[in-house]
Amino acid sequence: MRSPEQWSDLRARMLSAAAMVVVGVLGIWLGGHVFHLLVALICGVMVWELVAMLRPEARNTALQLGGLTAAALLAAVYMPVGLGLPVLMLPALAGFALLAQNRTLYMAFTVMILLAGFGLMQVRDDMGFGWLMWLVAVVVVTDVVGYFAGRAIGGPKFWPAVSPKKTWSGTAAGWVGAAIVGLLFSINTGMGLHLIGVSVALSMASQMGDIAESGMKRKMGVKDSSSLIPGHGGLLDRFDGMLGASVFLLIVGPLIGFPPGLG
């Protein structure tokens, strides 16, 4: 039997999650300039949180790099791809110049944030509402099912030194949830069982993004990337799985010709 403390943060998590779902779905539905701006702002805040963790004393630098990230994403998405990519990478190199420590961590995570944000914009612009909702659904279901299954079932820890609360039961349950999402979307898209395997792989990539962010926080000795979202920590805590999944889809999609239109 699980103790009440296991669910102590559930109310705050659910309320915050509901607010994020409303804002996120509305932004995805509207698409275009609204979605571009929303993604750019989220990515800018994530880089601000990242710098604040890596160099807590460098508050001005965190604001500068967060703002530069948002501006670079907005500029890149409205430029031809060949011209936009150098602009997209500027925030990562700017951080190398402005930060005296933890440059490798900064560049690795900032590049992931930039690519993920750019990839989300491209998926919405080129493939439409439905396929982006599939991507979001896989990541959200992986996280939610993993959270409840891990706390209800418990069992062996996935990687206790990095993420003490994550269990193998929750990890595997996330894969099952993603497979169900893939099955449901395969019925509506005509993609067949192929979509189930891609969804599970996407789920694994989202979990890798989560673990990577947990490892970085452990190294820096912080619990959350910030306290912006009650029950969830910061935007980087909430969107770490989306970063892993988006980058995975951006890289693998064109190689396998999936989803339709991405290549």
XYZ file of N, CA and C in Angstrom:
789
model
N 0.845 -1.212 0.000
C 0.000 0.000 0.000
C 0.871 1.250 0.000
N 0.553 2.179 -0.836
C 1.353 3.379 -0.956
C 0.927 4.389 0.099
N 1.864 5.123 0.665
C 1.575 6.101 1.703
C 0.954 7.348 1.093
N 0.159 8.131 1.904
C -0.465 9.345 1.373
C 0.553 10.345 0.833
N 1.774 10.311 1.383
C 2.799 11.242 0.917
C 3.134 11.043 -0.547
N 2.907 9.826 -1.045
C 3.205 9.547 -2.447
C 2.376 10.426 -3.385
N 1.196 10.860 -2.881
C 0.278 11.626 -3.718
C 0.138 13.065 -3.234
N 1.041 13.515 -2.357
C 0.909 14.811 -1.706
C 0.911 15.980 -2.691
N 1.586 15.816 -3.823
C 1.672 16.920 -4.783
C 0.695 16.773 -5.940
N -0.238 15.810 -5.822
C -1.104 15.494 -6.963
C -2.032 16.647 -7.319
N -2.639 17.310 -6.312
C -3.580 18.393 -6.589
C -2.896 19.535 -7.357
N -1.734 19.956 -6.857
C -1.012 21.041 -7.529
C -0.611 20.630 -8.934
N -0.162 19.399 -9.087
C 0.235 18.913 -10.405
C -0.933 18.904 -11.377
N -2.104 18.445 -10.905
C -3.266 18.345 -11.782
C -3.765 19.724 -12.214
N -3.816 20.672 -11.285
C -4.284 22.015 -11.629
C -3.333 22.693 -12.621
N -2.043 22.589 -12.340
C -1.054 23.179 -13.237
C -1.089 22.507 -14.605
N -1.217 21.179 -14.592
C -1.261 20.439 -15.848
C -2.476 20.842 -16.680
N -3.635 21.035 -16.007
C -4.840 21.430 -16.730
C -4.652 22.784 -17.405
N -4.037 23.723 -16.688
C -3.789 25.048 -17.269
C -2.854 24.948 -18.467
N -1.797 24.135 -18.350
C -0.853 23.988 -19.456
C -1.503 23.319 -20.662
N -2.403 22.357 -20.405
C -3.096 21.683 -21.503
C -3.965 22.673 -22.275
N -4.690 23.512 -21.555
C -5.563 24.494 -22.209
C -4.748 25.446 -23.090
N -3.663 25.990 -22.518
C -2.824 26.927 -23.271
C -2.162 26.221 -24.454
N -1.645 25.013 -24.200
C -0.949 24.279 -25.250
C -1.850 23.897 -26.406
N -3.007 23.319 -26.106
C -3.922 22.892 -27.165
C -4.441 24.095 -27.952
N -4.730 25.189 -27.254
C -5.179 26.391 -27.945
C -4.098 26.915 -28.890
N -2.848 26.936 -28.415
C -1.750 27.393 -29.258
C -1.554 26.500 -30.468
N -1.648 25.190 -30.261
C -1.484 24.243 -31.370
C -2.639 24.391 -32.363
N -3.854 24.558 -31.842
C -5.025 24.706 -32.710
C -4.912 25.954 -33.584
N -4.507 27.067 -32.967
C -4.398 28.316 -33.719
C -3.248 28.270 -34.719
N -2.133 27.642 -34.318
C -0.981 27.517 -35.206
C -0.410 28.873 -35.609
N 0.315 28.895 -36.713
C 0.830 30.126 -37.282
C 1.633 30.971 -36.314
N 1.429 32.276 -36.389
C 2.210 33.214 -35.583
C 2.029 32.975 -34.088
N 0.803 32.630 -33.677
C 0.529 32.407 -32.254
C 1.358 31.234 -31.733
N 1.364 30.146 -32.479
C 2.122 28.968 -32.042
C 3.616 29.242 -32.080
N 4.080 29.931 -33.098
C 5.498 30.285 -33.179
C 5.921 31.093 -31.955
N 5.117 32.072 -31.601
C 5.445 32.917 -30.454
C 5.420 32.123 -29.159
N 4.428 31.247 -29.000
C 4.329 30.426 -27.797
C 5.553 29.529 -27.641
N 5.943 28.849 -28.719
C 7.109 27.962 -28.660
C 8.381 28.752 -28.379
N 8.532 29.906 -29.021
C 9.723 30.723 -28.809
C 9.820 31.188 -27.355
N 8.709 31.599 -26.772
C 8.701 32.032 -25.373
C 9.045 30.880 -24.437
N 8.458 29.707 -24.686
C 8.741 28.541 -23.835
C 10.224 28.175 -23.912
N 10.774 28.157 -25.119
C 12.187 27.818 -25.283
C 13.090 28.867 -24.635
N 12.715 30.135 -24.773
C 13.487 31.194 -24.136
C 13.507 31.042 -22.616
N 12.365 30.720 -22.029
C 12.300 30.518 -20.578
C 13.129 29.308 -20.165
N 13.102 28.253 -20.970
C 13.880 27.064 -20.628
C 15.379 27.367 -20.609
N 15.850 28.157 -21.569
C 17.267 28.522 -21.570
C 17.584 29.431 -20.379
N 16.669 30.331 -20.047
C 16.836 31.162 -18.850
C 16.979 30.284 -17.607
N 16.118 29.263 -17.487
C 16.206 28.339 -16.355
C 17.524 27.572 -16.374
N 17.933 27.156 -17.559
C 19.175 26.404 -17.694
C 20.369 27.213 -17.190
N 20.489 28.445 -17.655
C 21.608 29.288 -17.236
C 21.530 29.590 -15.738
N 20.318 29.788 -15.234
C 20.148 30.056 -13.804
C 20.610 28.875 -12.956
N 20.479 27.662 -13.477
C 20.973 26.487 -12.753
C 22.493 26.360 -12.868
N 23.000 26.600 -14.064
C 24.433 26.429 -14.290
C 25.257 27.538 -13.656
N 24.738 28.766 -13.677
C 25.429 29.916 -13.087
C 24.416 30.778 -12.334
N 24.043 30.403 -11.105
C 22.996 31.120 -10.367
C 23.276 32.611 -10.201
N 24.546 32.976 -10.171
C 24.885 34.387 -9.959
C 24.776 35.218 -11.237
N 24.678 34.555 -12.377
C 24.676 35.268 -13.666
C 23.245 35.550 -14.116
N 22.523 36.361 -13.361
C 21.115 36.620 -13.659
C 20.937 37.381 -14.966
N 21.739 38.376 -15.194
C 21.629 39.149 -16.429
C 21.954 38.294 -17.645
N 22.967 37.453 -17.502
C 23.333 36.561 -18.610
C 22.202 35.592 -18.918
N 21.543 35.089 -17.882
C 20.415 34.178 -18.080
C 19.296 34.859 -18.865
N 18.989 36.089 -18.509
C 17.950 36.835 -19.225
C 18.354 37.110 -20.672
N 19.624 37.469 -20.868
C 20.108 37.774 -22.213
C 20.036 36.539 -23.117
N 20.495 35.404 -22.611
C 20.514 34.191 -23.428
C 19.101 33.648 -23.647
N 18.237 33.794 -22.642
C 16.848 33.393 -22.828
C 16.172 34.238 -23.892
N 16.384 35.548 -23.840
C 15.814 36.433 -24.846
C 16.374 36.170 -26.234
N 17.676 35.915 -26.308
C 18.309 35.627 -27.595
C 17.761 34.337 -28.191
N 17.514 33.341 -27.337
C 16.950 32.077 -27.805
C 15.575 32.284 -28.430
N 14.711 33.018 -27.745
C 13.371 33.278 -28.275
C 13.444 34.042 -29.592
N 14.300 35.051 -29.645
C 14.433 35.856 -30.858
C 14.985 35.033 -32.014
N 15.985 34.186 -31.735
C 16.590 33.367 -32.795
C 15.581 32.382 -33.371
N 14.778 31.776 -32.516
C 13.762 30.834 -32.997
C 12.739 31.538 -33.882
N 12.263 32.687 -33.440
C 11.282 33.420 -34.226
C 11.855 33.854 -35.571
N 13.100 34.297 -35.563
C 13.722 34.719 -36.812
C 13.934 33.529 -37.748
N 14.430 32.429 -37.196
C 14.776 31.265 -38.020
C 13.560 30.660 -38.708
N 12.419 30.624 -38.015
C 11.249 29.958 -38.586
C 10.664 30.743 -39.754
N 10.963 32.052 -39.848
C 10.442 32.862 -40.937
C 11.469 33.064 -42.064
N 12.630 32.431 -41.932
C 13.663 32.541 -42.955
C 13.754 31.248 -43.756
N 14.308 31.279 -44.973
C 14.605 30.033 -45.667
C 15.486 29.156 -44.785
N 15.261 27.842 -44.810
C 15.929 26.946 -43.875
C 17.443 27.108 -43.907
N 18.019 27.191 -45.097
C 19.475 27.302 -45.191
C 20.023 28.541 -44.523
N 19.271 29.627 -44.567
C 19.701 30.870 -43.923
C 19.314 30.907 -42.449
N 18.233 30.219 -42.115
C 17.753 30.254 -40.744
C 18.564 29.406 -39.769
N 19.173 28.334 -40.247
C 19.903 27.438 -39.341
C 21.075 28.119 -38.631
N 21.899 28.925 -39.316
C 22.967 29.622 -38.581
C 22.420 30.553 -37.502
N 21.299 31.220 -37.801
C 20.675 32.092 -36.803
C 20.203 31.266 -35.617
N 19.670 30.088 -35.896
C 19.167 29.199 -34.853
C 20.268 28.780 -33.877
N 21.474 28.611 -34.381
C 22.569 28.128 -33.540
C 23.280 29.232 -32.752
N 22.972 30.489 -33.045
C 23.669 31.597 -32.386
C 23.588 31.566 -30.859
N 22.421 31.291 -30.255
C 22.366 31.300 -28.792
C 23.315 30.294 -28.134
N 23.520 29.150 -28.766
C 24.431 28.153 -28.189
C 25.861 28.670 -28.168
N 26.292 29.314 -29.253
C 27.656 29.853 -29.305
C 27.797 31.096 -28.434
N 26.727 31.882 -28.331
C 26.776 33.070 -27.473
C 26.988 32.674 -26.021
N 26.370 31.584 -25.612
C 26.562 31.108 -24.250
C 27.983 30.657 -23.996
N 28.599 30.111 -25.005
C 30.004 29.706 -24.854
C 30.874 30.928 -24.594
N 30.527 32.032 -25.198
C 31.312 33.250 -25.008
C 31.020 33.926 -23.673
N 29.755 33.821 -23.211
C 29.353 34.561 -22.024
C 29.527 33.787 -20.715
N 29.566 32.463 -20.795
C 29.678 31.648 -19.587
C 31.111 31.189 -19.386
N 31.560 31.239 -18.163
C 32.926 30.813 -17.852
C 32.981 29.358 -17.399
N 31.829 28.791 -17.006
C 31.778 27.420 -16.511
C 30.596 26.679 -17.125
N 30.679 25.341 -17.085
C 29.585 24.474 -17.543
C 29.171 24.775 -18.986
N 30.140 25.124 -19.803
C 29.815 25.469 -21.192
C 29.286 24.274 -21.979
N 29.850 23.104 -21.730
C 29.422 21.921 -22.476
C 27.969 21.585 -22.179
N 27.600 21.617 -20.898
C 26.208 21.370 -20.531
C 25.291 22.409 -21.169
N 25.714 23.660 -21.115
C 24.889 24.722 -21.690
C 24.671 24.487 -23.185
N 25.741 24.240 -23.916
C 25.612 24.083 -25.358
C 24.776 22.860 -25.716
N 24.986 21.747 -25.016
C 24.247 20.526 -25.325
C 22.747 20.722 -25.127
N 22.364 21.272 -23.998
C 20.938 21.447 -23.722
C 20.328 22.570 -24.567
N 21.085 23.633 -24.809
C 20.547 24.729 -25.608
C 20.323 24.296 -27.054
N 21.247 23.539 -27.606
C 21.051 23.023 -28.972
C 19.816 22.134 -29.015
N 19.632 21.290 -27.982
C 18.451 20.425 -27.941
C 17.171 21.259 -27.866
N 17.181 22.309 -27.046
C 16.013 23.181 -26.922
C 15.716 23.875 -28.257
N 16.752 24.389 -28.902
C 16.571 25.091 -30.170
C 16.047 24.166 -31.263
N 16.638 22.989 -31.376
C 16.197 22.040 -32.397
C 14.783 21.551 -32.130
N 14.478 21.296 -30.859
C 13.136 20.833 -30.515
C 12.097 21.905 -30.834
N 12.378 23.145 -30.448
C 11.440 24.224 -30.737
C 11.234 24.424 -32.226
N 12.333 24.426 -32.976
C 12.253 24.588 -34.425
C 11.493 23.417 -35.049
N 11.769 22.205 -34.553
C 11.083 21.025 -35.072
C 9.588 21.058 -34.814
N 9.182 21.503 -33.631
C 7.753 21.596 -33.321
C 7.056 22.578 -34.249
N 7.708 23.711 -34.499
C 7.129 24.687 -35.421
C 6.973 24.097 -36.819
N 7.984 23.370 -37.275
C 7.940 22.794 -38.612
C 6.859 21.728 -38.721
N 6.719 20.890 -37.691
C 5.683 19.863 -37.715
C 4.301 20.508 -37.798
N 4.065 21.536 -37.000
C 2.751 22.202 -37.032
C 2.524 22.886 -38.374
N 3.542 23.556 -38.896
C 3.392 24.288 -40.152
C 3.213 23.349 -41.339
N 4.006 22.280 -41.379
C 4.046 21.418 -42.560
C 3.065 20.252 -42.507
N 2.790 19.747 -41.291
C 1.991 18.528 -41.169
C 0.642 18.742 -40.517
N 0.463 19.869 -39.881
C -0.856 20.197 -39.361
C -1.096 19.813 -37.910
N -2.299 20.103 -37.474
C -2.717 19.939 -36.085
C -2.642 18.482 -35.623
N -3.119 17.561 -36.463
C -3.252 16.162 -36.053
C -1.952 15.499 -35.678
N -0.921 15.643 -36.516
C 0.342 14.971 -36.236
C 1.067 15.598 -35.050
N 0.929 16.885 -34.859
C 1.547 17.482 -33.681
C 0.834 17.017 -32.408
N -0.485 16.838 -32.467
C -1.215 16.328 -31.319
C -0.804 14.882 -31.022
N -0.496 14.112 -32.055
C 0.015 12.751 -31.828
C 1.321 12.807 -31.048
N 2.231 13.667 -31.474
C 3.517 13.799 -30.783
C 3.309 14.216 -29.328
N 2.470 15.223 -29.113
C 2.208 15.696 -27.750
C 1.532 14.608 -26.927
N 0.573 13.903 -27.522
C -0.147 12.851 -26.798
C 0.796 11.744 -26.349
N 1.722 11.342 -27.204
C 2.676 10.290 -26.826
C 3.503 10.715 -25.623
N 4.001 11.940 -25.647
C 4.850 12.425 -24.558
C 4.049 12.577 -23.270
N 2.857 13.170 -23.359
C 2.041 13.402 -22.167
C 1.579 12.080 -21.553
N 1.119 11.157 -22.385
C 0.657 9.869 -21.875
C 1.813 9.090 -21.258
N 2.973 9.142 -21.888
C 4.150 8.488 -21.307
C 4.420 9.009 -19.902
N 4.348 10.314 -19.741
C 4.634 10.939 -18.448
C 3.543 10.637 -17.426
N 2.278 10.806 -17.821
C 1.166 10.633 -16.882
C 1.013 9.177 -16.455
N 1.016 8.262 -17.420
C 0.875 6.842 -17.096
C 2.071 6.373 -16.272
N 3.259 6.835 -16.637
C 4.446 6.473 -15.870
C 4.387 6.982 -14.440
N 3.873 8.197 -14.257
C 3.758 8.794 -12.927
C 2.833 7.966 -12.041
N 1.619 7.673 -12.539
C 0.650 6.949 -11.727
C 1.063 5.493 -11.515
N 1.550 4.842 -12.565
C 1.950 3.445 -12.428
C 3.146 3.308 -11.489
N 4.112 4.209 -11.630
C 5.291 4.141 -10.770
C 4.960 4.325 -9.313
N 4.047 5.242 -9.007
C 3.698 5.494 -7.612
C 2.732 4.453 -7.062
N 1.892 3.889 -7.914
C 0.933 2.884 -7.447
C 1.571 1.499 -7.325
N 2.429 1.153 -8.263
C 3.024 -0.188 -8.288
C 4.355 -0.217 -7.550
N 5.166 0.825 -7.774
C 6.489 0.858 -7.149
C 7.434 -0.142 -7.787
N 8.271 -0.752 -6.968
C 9.214 -1.747 -7.481
C 10.599 -1.182 -7.685
N 11.436 -1.917 -8.422
C 12.834 -1.505 -8.619
C 12.944 -0.122 -9.245
N 13.928 0.642 -8.793
C 14.154 1.984 -9.324
C 14.865 1.915 -10.670
N 14.560 2.880 -11.518
C 15.175 2.931 -12.844
C 16.637 3.354 -12.747
N 16.893 4.469 -12.073
C 18.251 4.979 -11.903
C 18.263 5.830 -10.633
N 18.297 5.194 -9.468
C 18.127 5.918 -8.201
C 19.158 7.005 -7.951
N 20.360 6.859 -8.478
C 21.394 7.866 -8.244
C 21.073 9.180 -8.947
N 20.281 9.118 -10.008
C 19.951 10.310 -10.797
C 18.513 10.754 -10.558
N 17.584 9.820 -10.568
C 16.166 10.137 -10.413
C 15.535 9.145 -9.438
N 15.569 9.434 -8.141
C 15.157 8.471 -7.112
C 13.711 7.995 -7.213
N 12.808 8.776 -7.795
C 11.396 8.407 -7.824
C 11.005 7.558 -9.026
N 11.833 7.520 -10.043
C 11.472 6.786 -11.257
C 11.692 5.290 -11.069
N 10.704 4.508 -11.503
C 10.755 3.056 -11.371
C 10.668 2.396 -12.744
N 11.065 1.127 -12.778
C 10.930 0.376 -14.017
C 9.464 0.134 -14.365
N 8.616 0.000 -13.330
C 7.186 -0.193 -13.594
C 6.597 1.031 -14.286
N 6.969 2.222 -13.820
C 6.490 3.440 -14.454
C 7.041 3.614 -15.857
N 8.310 3.250 -16.032
C 8.941 3.361 -17.348
C 8.248 2.464 -18.365
N 8.026 1.204 -17.982
C 7.372 0.257 -18.886
C 5.919 0.642 -19.140
N 5.246 1.154 -18.110
C 3.855 1.589 -18.279
C 3.771 2.741 -19.282
N 4.778 3.605 -19.275
C 4.812 4.685 -20.261
C 4.878 4.152 -21.678
N 5.635 3.092 -21.886
C 5.706 2.483 -23.219
C 4.335 1.934 -23.633
N 3.658 1.285 -22.694
C 2.335 0.727 -22.994
C 1.362 1.841 -23.348
N 1.395 2.919 -22.563
C 0.529 4.061 -22.861
C 0.797 4.637 -24.238
N 2.081 4.768 -24.597
C 2.436 5.283 -25.916
C 1.967 4.349 -27.027
N 2.054 3.048 -26.791
C 1.591 2.077 -27.782
C 0.092 2.219 -28.019
N -0.655 2.471 -26.953
C -2.108 2.665 -27.089
C -2.397 3.929 -27.894
N -1.643 5.003 -27.615
C -1.805 6.226 -28.403
C -1.517 5.936 -29.878
N -0.434 5.210 -30.142
C -0.105 4.859 -31.517
C -1.200 4.049 -32.187
N -1.789 3.111 -31.445
C -2.870 2.293 -31.989
C -4.079 3.153 -32.346
N -4.461 4.054 -31.433
C -5.625 4.909 -31.682
C -5.402 5.816 -32.887
N -4.217 6.393 -32.977
C -3.934 7.272 -34.108
C -3.780 6.483 -35.413
N -3.335 5.229 -35.329
C -3.198 4.423 -36.545
C -4.548 4.151 -37.174
N -5.573 4.042 -36.335
C -6.922 3.809 -36.844
C -7.420 5.019 -37.627
N -7.111 6.209 -37.117
C -7.610 7.437 -37.739
C -6.754 7.923 -38.903
N -5.489 7.480 -38.967
C -4.596 7.973 -40.016
C -4.324 6.956 -41.108
N -4.684 5.711 -40.877
C -4.418 4.674 -41.849
C -2.964 4.254 -41.927
N -2.170 4.585 -40.901
C -0.748 4.247 -40.900
C -0.475 2.805 -40.496
N -1.464 2.114 -39.915
C -1.282 0.731 -39.526
C -0.436 0.572 -38.282
N -0.022 -0.658 -38.015
C 0.718 -0.964 -36.791
C 2.096 -0.319 -36.756
N 2.559 0.143 -37.911
C 3.842 0.857 -37.984
C 3.886 1.998 -36.973
N 2.745 2.652 -36.791
C 2.685 3.813 -35.915
C 2.870 3.438 -34.446
N 2.511 2.219 -34.081
C 2.679 1.779 -32.692
C 4.156 1.727 -32.333
N 4.961 1.139 -33.203
C 6.400 1.050 -32.940
C 7.054 2.416 -32.876
N 6.666 3.301 -33.789
C 7.230 4.648 -33.776
C 6.842 5.372 -32.494
N 5.615 5.181 -32.046
C 5.145 5.829 -30.816
C 5.923 5.350 -29.601
N 6.195 4.048 -29.528
C 6.968 3.513 -28.405
C 8.395 4.054 -28.433
N 9.003 4.109 -29.617
C 10.355 4.672 -29.726
C 10.362 6.143 -29.314
N 9.321 6.862 -29.702
C 9.199 8.267 -29.315
C 9.064 8.388 -27.797
N 8.318 7.470 -27.195
C 8.178 7.430 -25.740
C 9.529 7.225 -25.063
N 10.321 6.318 -25.598
C 11.656 6.072 -25.045
C 12.535 7.310 -25.156
N 12.446 8.000 -26.292
C 13.235 9.222 -26.474
C 12.814 10.295 -25.480
N 11.507 10.389 -25.212
C 11.034 11.380 -24.241
C 11.559 11.053 -22.850
N 11.616 9.768 -22.515
C 12.158 9.360 -21.214
C 13.654 9.645 -21.125
N 14.358 9.510 -22.238
C 15.780 9.858 -22.256
C 15.982 11.349 -22.002
N 15.114 12.182 -22.599
C 15.187 13.613 -22.342
C 14.953 13.922 -20.879
N 14.004 13.226 -20.276
C 13.697 13.396 -18.852
C 14.893 13.014 -17.995
N 15.491 11.866 -18.296
C 16.642 11.395 -17.516
C 17.841 12.324 -17.692
N 18.058 12.816 -18.912
C 19.182 13.726 -19.156
C 19.042 14.991 -18.323
N 17.823 15.522 -18.252
C 17.615 16.736 -17.458
C 17.762 16.440 -15.967
N 17.303 15.268 -15.530
C 17.463 14.880 -14.130
C 18.938 14.747 -13.765
N 19.723 14.162 -14.678
C 21.157 14.035 -14.436
C 21.844 15.375 -14.331
N 21.435 16.319 -15.183
C 22.022 17.649 -15.125
C 21.676 18.347 -13.817
N 20.420 18.223 -13.378
C 20.011 18.826 -12.109
C 20.770 18.197 -10.941
N 20.942 16.898 -10.997
C 21.689 16.215 -9.934
C 23.124 16.734 -9.871
N 23.721 16.916 -11.021
C 25.098 17.428 -11.063
C 25.184 18.825 -10.475
N 24.162 19.648 -10.729
C 24.181 21.026 -10.249
C 23.631 21.164 -8.836
N 23.106 20.066 -8.279
C 22.617 20.095 -6.904
C 21.314 20.847 -6.715
N 20.431 20.813 -7.717
C 19.132 21.472 -7.598
C 18.017 20.453 -7.796
N 16.860 20.715 -7.188
C 15.720 19.807 -7.291
C 14.894 20.090 -8.542
N 14.638 21.377 -8.811
C 13.830 21.778 -9.951
C 14.567 22.852 -10.756
N 14.211 22.969 -12.027
C 14.855 23.985 -12.860
C 14.436 25.392 -12.444
N 13.231 25.527 -11.893
C 12.755 26.785 -11.313
C 11.486 26.452 -10.531
N 10.795 27.474 -10.063
C 9.542 27.263 -9.321
C 8.368 27.926 -10.039
N 8.441 28.041 -11.343
C 7.413 28.736 -12.108
C 6.065 28.019 -12.091
N 6.072 26.676 -12.087
C 4.836 25.906 -12.215
C 4.593 25.113 -10.942
N 3.555 25.422 -10.174
C 3.268 24.689 -8.932
C 3.120 23.187 -9.176
N 3.862 22.406 -8.410
C 3.785 20.955 -8.527
C 4.645 20.361 -9.620
N 5.196 21.195 -10.483
C 5.981 20.696 -11.610
C 7.399 21.255 -11.649
N 7.672 22.313 -10.922
C 8.984 22.956 -10.998
C 8.993 24.017 -12.075
N 9.882 23.864 -13.045
C 10.008 24.843 -14.116
C 9.573 24.280 -15.453
N 9.646 25.121 -16.486
C 9.290 24.667 -17.828
C 10.239 23.582 -18.320
N 11.502 23.683 -17.954
C 12.457 22.663 -18.370
C 12.134 21.314 -17.737
N 11.635 21.330 -16.508
C 11.197 20.087 -15.865
C 9.999 19.499 -16.593
N 9.109 20.367 -17.048
C 7.872 19.907 -17.663
C 8.059 19.482 -19.117
N 8.975 20.140 -19.827
C 9.123 19.883 -21.255
C 10.378 19.090 -21.602
N 11.062 18.523 -20.597
C 12.276 17.752 -20.906
C 11.964 16.544 -21.786
N 10.837 15.884 -21.516
C 10.451 14.759 -22.361
C 10.127 15.178 -23.777
N 9.478 16.338 -23.917
C 9.152 16.844 -25.252
C 10.418 17.183 -26.040
N 11.448 17.656 -25.324
C 12.716 17.944 -25.999
C 13.292 16.674 -26.613
N 13.362 15.610 -25.814
C 13.918 14.357 -26.318
C 13.125 13.799 -27.474
N 11.793 13.812 -27.357
C 10.942 13.263 -28.400
C 11.008 14.090 -29.681
N 10.997 15.404 -29.542
C 11.010 16.278 -30.722
C 12.313 16.155 -31.503
N 13.435 16.144 -30.779
C 14.732 16.005 -31.449
C 14.832 14.639 -32.121
N 14.346 13.595 -31.448
C 14.356 12.253 -32.028
C 13.559 12.221 -33.333
N 12.350 12.799 -33.310
C 11.516 12.806 -34.509
C 12.139 13.641 -35.614
N 12.752 14.763 -35.239
C 13.385 15.637 -36.223
C 14.519 14.922 -36.945
N 15.272 14.094 -36.214
C 16.419 13.394 -36.797
C 16.001 12.128 -37.533
N 15.144 11.328 -36.905
C 14.806 10.011 -37.445
C 13.718 10.089 -38.517
N 12.777 11.034 -38.367
C 11.660 11.111 -39.295
C 12.057 11.130 -40.755
N 12.927 12.060 -41.180
C 13.325 12.086 -42.583
C 14.064 10.816 -43.035
N 14.751 10.151 -42.106
C 15.507 8.950 -42.471
C 14.593 7.787 -42.817
N 13.431 7.731 -42.141
C 12.513 6.619 -42.385
C 11.270 7.062 -43.165
N 11.266 8.324 -43.584
C 10.123 8.830 -44.335
C 8.846 8.899 -43.519
N 9.011 9.244 -42.248
C 7.851 9.251 -41.353
C 7.980 10.391 -40.365
N 6.893 11.011 -39.953
C 5.526 10.882 -40.466
C 5.392 11.490 -41.862
N 4.295 11.237 -42.530
C 4.117 11.749 -43.883
C 4.290 13.262 -43.941
N 5.118 13.715 -44.854
C 5.328 15.146 -45.037
C 6.536 15.692 -44.332
N 7.098 14.939 -43.349
C 8.242 15.466 -42.608
C 9.492 15.500 -43.474
N 9.635 14.535 -44.360
C 10.801 14.509 -45.226
C 10.626 15.358 -46.455
